[in-house]
PDB file of C-alpha atoms in Angstrom:
ATOM      1  CA  MET P1330     138.405  70.174  94.544  1.00  0.00           C
ATOM      2  CA  SER P1331     135.229  69.642  96.494  1.00  0.00           C
ATOM      3  CA  ALA P1332     133.050  68.395  93.618  1.00  0.00           C
ATOM      4  CA  TYR P1333     134.786  65.048  93.563  1.00  0.00           C
ATOM      5  CA  GLU P1334     137.243  62.944  95.477  1.00  0.00           C
ATOM      6  CA  LEU P1335     140.694  62.186  94.191  1.00  0.00           C
ATOM      7  CA  ASP P1336     142.033  58.722  94.950  1.00  0.00           C
ATOM      8  CA  LEU P1337     145.807  59.168  95.142  1.00  0.00           C
ATOM      9  CA  ASP P1338     147.933  56.136  95.878  1.00  0.00           C
ATOM     10  CA  SER P1339     149.839  56.153  99.147  1.00  0.00           C
ATOM     11  CA  GLU P1340     153.228  56.564  97.447  1.00  0.00           C
ATOM     12  CA  ALA P1341     152.386  59.962  95.955  1.00  0.00           C
ATOM     13  CA  GLY P1342     154.695  62.627  97.241  1.00  0.00           C
ATOM     14  CA  THR P1343     157.363  60.207  98.537  1.00  0.00           C
ATOM     15  CA  SER P1344     159.694  60.223  95.548  1.00  0.00           C
ATOM     16  CA  GLY P1345     160.961  62.920  93.208  1.00  0.00           C
ATOM     17  CA  GLU P1346     158.854  61.662  90.287  1.00  0.00           C
ATOM     18  CA  ALA P1347     155.715  61.380  92.387  1.00  0.00           C
ATOM     19  CA  SER P1348     156.176  64.949  93.647  1.00  0.00           C
ATOM     20  CA  VAL P1349     156.496  66.292  90.119  1.00  0.00           C
ATOM     21  CA  SER P1350     153.524  64.175  89.071  1.00  0.00           C
ATOM     22  CA  MET P1351     151.494  65.483  91.971  1.00  0.00           C
ATOM     23  CA  ASN P1352     152.124  68.990  90.685  1.00  0.00           C
ATOM     24  CA  TYR P1353     150.518  68.104  87.332  1.00  0.00           C
ATOM     25  CA  ILE P1354     147.507  66.697  89.119  1.00  0.00           C
ATOM     26  CA  GLU P1355     147.240  69.780  91.334  1.00  0.00           C
ATOM     27  CA  VAL P1356     147.603  72.124  88.349  1.00  0.00           C
ATOM     28  CA  ILE P1357     144.915  70.260  86.384  1.00  0.00           C
ATOM     29  CA  GLU P1358     142.560  70.316  89.364  1.00  0.00           C
ATOM     30  CA  THR P1359     143.175  74.025  89.948  1.00  0.00           C
ATOM     31  CA  VAL P1360     142.418  74.849  86.318  1.00  0.00           C
ATOM     32  CA  ILE P1361     139.290  72.690  86.284  1.00  0.00           C
ATOM     33  CA  SER P1362     138.142  74.207  89.548  1.00  0.00           C
ATOM     34  CA  SER P1363     138.412  77.692  88.021  1.00  0.00           C
ATOM     35  CA  LEU P1364     136.507  76.699  84.855  1.00  0.00           C
ATOM     36  CA  GLN P1365     133.858  74.209  86.013  1.00  0.00           C
ATOM     37  CA  GLN P1366     130.266  75.203  86.483  1.00  0.00           C
ATOM     38  CA  ASP P1367     127.735  73.921  89.003  1.00  0.00           C
ATOM     39  CA  GLN P1368     130.307  71.732  90.790  1.00  0.00           C
ATOM     40  CA  SER P1369     130.277  69.515  87.690  1.00  0.00           C
ATOM     41  CA  ALA P1370     133.814  68.120  87.916  1.00  0.00           C
ATOM     42  CA  MET P1371     134.423  64.411  88.347  1.00  0.00           C
ATOM     43  CA  VAL P1372     137.617  62.360  88.289  1.00  0.00           C
ATOM     44  CA  SER P1373     138.479  58.717  87.780  1.00  0.00           C
ATOM     45  CA  HIS P1374     141.858  57.322  88.811  1.00  0.00           C
ATOM     46  CA  THR P1375     142.994  53.913  87.604  1.00  0.00           C
ATOM     47  CA  ASP P1376     146.328  52.240  87.009  1.00  0.00           C
ATOM     48  CA  GLY P1377     146.102  53.677  83.483  1.00  0.00           C
ATOM     49  CA  GLY P1378     146.021  57.276  84.667  1.00  0.00           C
ATOM     50  CA  TYR P1379     143.527  60.000  85.500  1.00  0.00           C
ATOM     51  CA  LEU P1380     140.411  61.165  83.684  1.00  0.00           C
ATOM     52  CA  TRP P1381     138.580  64.357  84.638  1.00  0.00           C
ATOM     53  CA  LYS P1382     135.245  65.535  83.244  1.00  0.00           C
ATOM     54  CA  PHE P1383     133.591  68.920  83.750  1.00  0.00           C
ATOM     55  CA  LYS P1384     131.056  71.291  82.202  1.00  0.00           C
ATOM     56  CA  TYR P1385     132.101  74.613  80.728  1.00  0.00           C
ATOM     57  CA  GLY P1386     129.113  76.518  79.382  1.00  0.00           C
ATOM     58  CA  SER P1387     127.314  74.112  77.069  1.00  0.00           C
ATOM     59  CA  ALA P1388     130.450  72.001  76.523  1.00  0.00           C
ATOM     60  CA  GLU P1389     131.488  68.829  78.326  1.00  0.00           C
ATOM     61  CA  VAL P1390     135.291  68.742  78.639  1.00  0.00           C
ATOM     62  CA  PHE P1391     137.555  65.761  79.347  1.00  0.00           C
ATOM     63  CA  VAL P1392     141.145  65.891  80.600  1.00  0.00           C
ATOM     64  CA  GLN P1393     143.190  62.701  80.554  1.00  0.00           C
ATOM     65  CA  LEU P1394     146.621  62.173  82.084  1.00  0.00           C
ATOM     66  CA  MET P1395     147.865  58.762  80.955  1.00  0.00           C
ATOM     67  CA  GLY P1396     150.759  58.527  83.371  1.00  0.00           C
ATOM     68  CA  LEU P1397     153.273  60.599  85.236  1.00  0.00           C
ATOM     69  CA  SER P1398     156.534  60.254  83.300  1.00  0.00           C
ATOM     70  CA  GLU P1399     157.896  62.756  80.787  1.00  0.00           C
ATOM     71  CA  GLU P1400     156.850  60.462  77.916  1.00  0.00           C
ATOM     72  CA  ASP P1401     153.239  60.307  79.071  1.00  0.00           C
ATOM     73  CA  ILE P1402     150.574  62.444  77.432  1.00  0.00           C
ATOM     74  CA  LEU P1403     148.094  65.052  78.601  1.00  0.00           C
ATOM     75  CA  THR P1404     145.017  64.958  76.353  1.00  0.00           C
ATOM     76  CA  VAL P1405     142.151  67.436  76.505  1.00  0.00           C
ATOM     77  CA  TRP P1406     139.019  67.051  74.382  1.00  0.00           C
ATOM     78  CA  SER P1407     135.410  68.091  74.123  1.00  0.00           C
ATOM     79  CA  PRO P1408     132.717  66.449  71.959  1.00  0.00           C
ATOM     80  CA  ILE P1409     130.977  68.976  69.717  1.00  0.00           C
ATOM     81  CA  LEU P1410     128.714  67.104  67.329  1.00  0.00           C
ATOM     82  CA  LYS P1411     127.638  63.501  66.715  1.00  0.00           C
ATOM     83  CA  LEU P1412     127.949  62.007  63.249  1.00  0.00           C
ATOM     84  CA  PRO P1413     126.266  61.519  60.829  1.00  0.00           C
ATOM     85  CA  VAL P1414     125.353  65.128  60.068  1.00  0.00           C
ATOM     86  CA  GLN P1415     123.653  67.145  57.358  1.00  0.00           C
ATOM     87  CA  ASN P1416     125.989  68.610  54.722  1.00  0.00           C
ATOM     88  CA  GLU P1417     129.025  66.665  55.909  1.00  0.00           C
ATOM     89  CA  ALA P1418     131.307  68.050  53.183  1.00  0.00           C
ATOM     90  CA  GLN P1419     130.412  71.608  54.189  1.00  0.00           C
ATOM     91  CA  LEU P1420     131.013  70.791  57.869  1.00  0.00           C
ATOM     92  CA  LEU P1421     134.407  69.250  57.147  1.00  0.00           C
ATOM     93  CA  ARG P1422     135.448  72.260  55.075  1.00  0.00           C
ATOM     94  CA  ARG P1423     134.375  74.616  57.874  1.00  0.00           C
ATOM     95  CA  LEU P1424     136.310  72.618  60.459  1.00  0.00           C
ATOM     96  CA  MET P1425     139.438  72.584  58.291  1.00  0.00           C
ATOM     97  CA  GLU P1426     139.200  76.358  57.813  1.00  0.00           C
ATOM     98  CA  MET P1427     138.728  76.842  61.555  1.00  0.00           C
ATOM     99  CA  ASN P1428     141.750  74.606  62.253  1.00  0.00           C
ATOM    100  CA  TRP P1429     143.922  76.972  60.226  1.00  0.00           C
ATOM    101  CA  ALA P1430     143.283  80.150  62.135  1.00  0.00           C
ATOM    102  CA  GLY P1431     140.899  79.685  65.012  1.00  0.00           C
ATOM    103  CA  THR P1432     141.983  76.843  67.256  1.00  0.00           C
ATOM    104  CA  PHE P1433     145.418  77.876  68.600  1.00  0.00           C
ATOM    105  CA  GLU P1434     147.149  74.725  69.938  1.00  0.00           C
ATOM    106  CA  SER P1435     143.971  72.652  69.646  1.00  0.00           C
ATOM    107  CA  ARG P1436     142.232  71.263  66.582  1.00  0.00           C
ATOM    108  CA  PHE P1437     138.953  69.821  65.419  1.00  0.00           C
ATOM    109  CA  ALA P1438     139.031  66.082  64.796  1.00  0.00           C
ATOM    110  CA  ILE P1439     136.706  63.107  64.376  1.00  0.00           C
ATOM    111  CA  VAL P1440     136.839  60.227  66.839  1.00  0.00           C
ATOM    112  CA  ASN P1441     134.233  57.551  67.595  1.00  0.00           C
ATOM    113  CA  ASP P1442     131.725  59.158  65.199  1.00  0.00           C
ATOM    114  CA  GLN P1443     131.964  62.526  66.960  1.00  0.00           C
ATOM    115  CA  VAL P1444     133.474  65.858  66.039  1.00  0.00           C
ATOM    116  CA  VAL P1445     135.689  66.937  68.930  1.00  0.00           C
ATOM    117  CA  VAL P1446     138.023  69.775  69.808  1.00  0.00           C
ATOM    118  CA  ASN P1447     141.238  68.346  71.200  1.00  0.00           C
ATOM    119  CA  THR P1448     144.857  68.885  72.080  1.00  0.00           C
ATOM    120  CA  GLN P1449     147.632  66.549  73.178  1.00  0.00           C
ATOM    121  CA  ARG P1450     151.020  67.211  74.717  1.00  0.00           C
ATOM    122  CA  THR P1451     153.726  65.094  76.331  1.00  0.00           C
ATOM    123  CA  LEU P1452     154.602  65.965  79.894  1.00  0.00           C
ATOM    124  CA  ALA P1453     158.253  66.632  79.001  1.00  0.00           C
ATOM    125  CA  GLU P1454     158.959  70.252  79.929  1.00  0.00           C
ATOM    126  CA  LEU P1455     155.240  70.980  80.233  1.00  0.00           C
ATOM    127  CA  SER P1456     154.683  74.066  82.367  1.00  0.00           C
ATOM    128  CA  PRO P1457     151.657  74.795  84.559  1.00  0.00           C
ATOM    129  CA  ALA P1458     150.835  77.695  82.216  1.00  0.00           C
ATOM    130  CA  GLU P1459     150.708  75.293  79.247  1.00  0.00           C
ATOM    131  CA  VAL P1460     148.445  72.899  81.153  1.00  0.00           C
ATOM    132  CA  SER P1461     146.113  75.772  81.940  1.00  0.00           C
ATOM    133  CA  ARG P1462     146.209  77.111  78.387  1.00  0.00           C
ATOM    134  CA  ASN P1463     145.474  73.708  76.811  1.00  0.00           C
ATOM    135  CA  ILE P1464     142.460  73.047  79.052  1.00  0.00           C
ATOM    136  CA  THR P1465     141.150  76.605  78.691  1.00  0.00           C
ATOM    137  CA  ILE P1466     141.542  76.678  74.892  1.00  0.00           C
ATOM    138  CA  VAL P1467     139.669  73.405  74.368  1.00  0.00           C
ATOM    139  CA  ALA P1468     136.890  74.392  76.779  1.00  0.00           C
ATOM    140  CA  THR P1469     136.475  77.842  75.254  1.00  0.00           C
ATOM    141  CA  ILE P1470     136.566  76.751  71.607  1.00  0.00           C
ATOM    142  CA  ALA P1471     134.101  73.940  72.336  1.00  0.00           C
ATOM    143  CA  ASP P1472     131.704  76.233  74.175  1.00  0.00           C
ATOM    144  CA  ASP P1473     132.022  78.979  71.553  1.00  0.00           C
ATOM    145  CA  ASN P1474     131.269  76.628  68.645  1.00  0.00           C
ATOM    146  CA  ASP P1475     129.170  73.651  69.771  1.00  0.00           C
ATOM    147  CA  ASP P1476     125.733  75.272  69.688  1.00  0.00           C
ATOM    148  CA  ALA P1477     126.209  76.917  66.271  1.00  0.00           C
ATOM    149  CA  LEU P1478     127.657  73.769  64.661  1.00  0.00           C
ATOM    150  CA  GLN P1479     124.890  71.617  66.125  1.00  0.00           C
ATOM    151  CA  ALA P1480     122.199  74.040  64.937  1.00  0.00           C
ATOM    152  CA  GLU P1481     123.598  74.132  61.411  1.00  0.00           C
ATOM    153  CA  PHE P1482     124.752  70.549  60.853  1.00  0.00           C
ATOM    154  CA  ALA P1483     123.055  68.148  63.315  1.00  0.00           C
ATOM    155  CA  ALA P1484     121.002  65.430  61.643  1.00  0.00           C
ATOM    156  CA  SER P1485     117.277  66.099  61.837  1.00  0.00           C
TER     157      SER P1485
END
């Protein structure tokens, strides 16, 4: 992806696990490259894993890969609305109703005083199609709902 540089360690691709792990990284980057706007994608690679950030419409989307083993987790999230808000009880009811029928494998949640759309999945038996679907669902639901929820519930 040309919008950012990926710092892969020199052992990537030399063992079976690293090759499989590289595929997850490549799949994530391919999906982000197809969704990002204005060359907005960035990545950070540390010993703790990878963190990508990109813009999709009005939404800012984060993709985190905590490691490369089957037990490690792929997390995708997008902040929607900062708390506190007006009519918090009404907002929470709306989010719960939306979680029932409108979020597919993702869900609305509250973390660090923000409403987010998120999904998490272990890497065990995770297919490239599932990686793509998880990132796309979070990005789309965030972009489809952030402006309306902010307009209706954001604190004045």
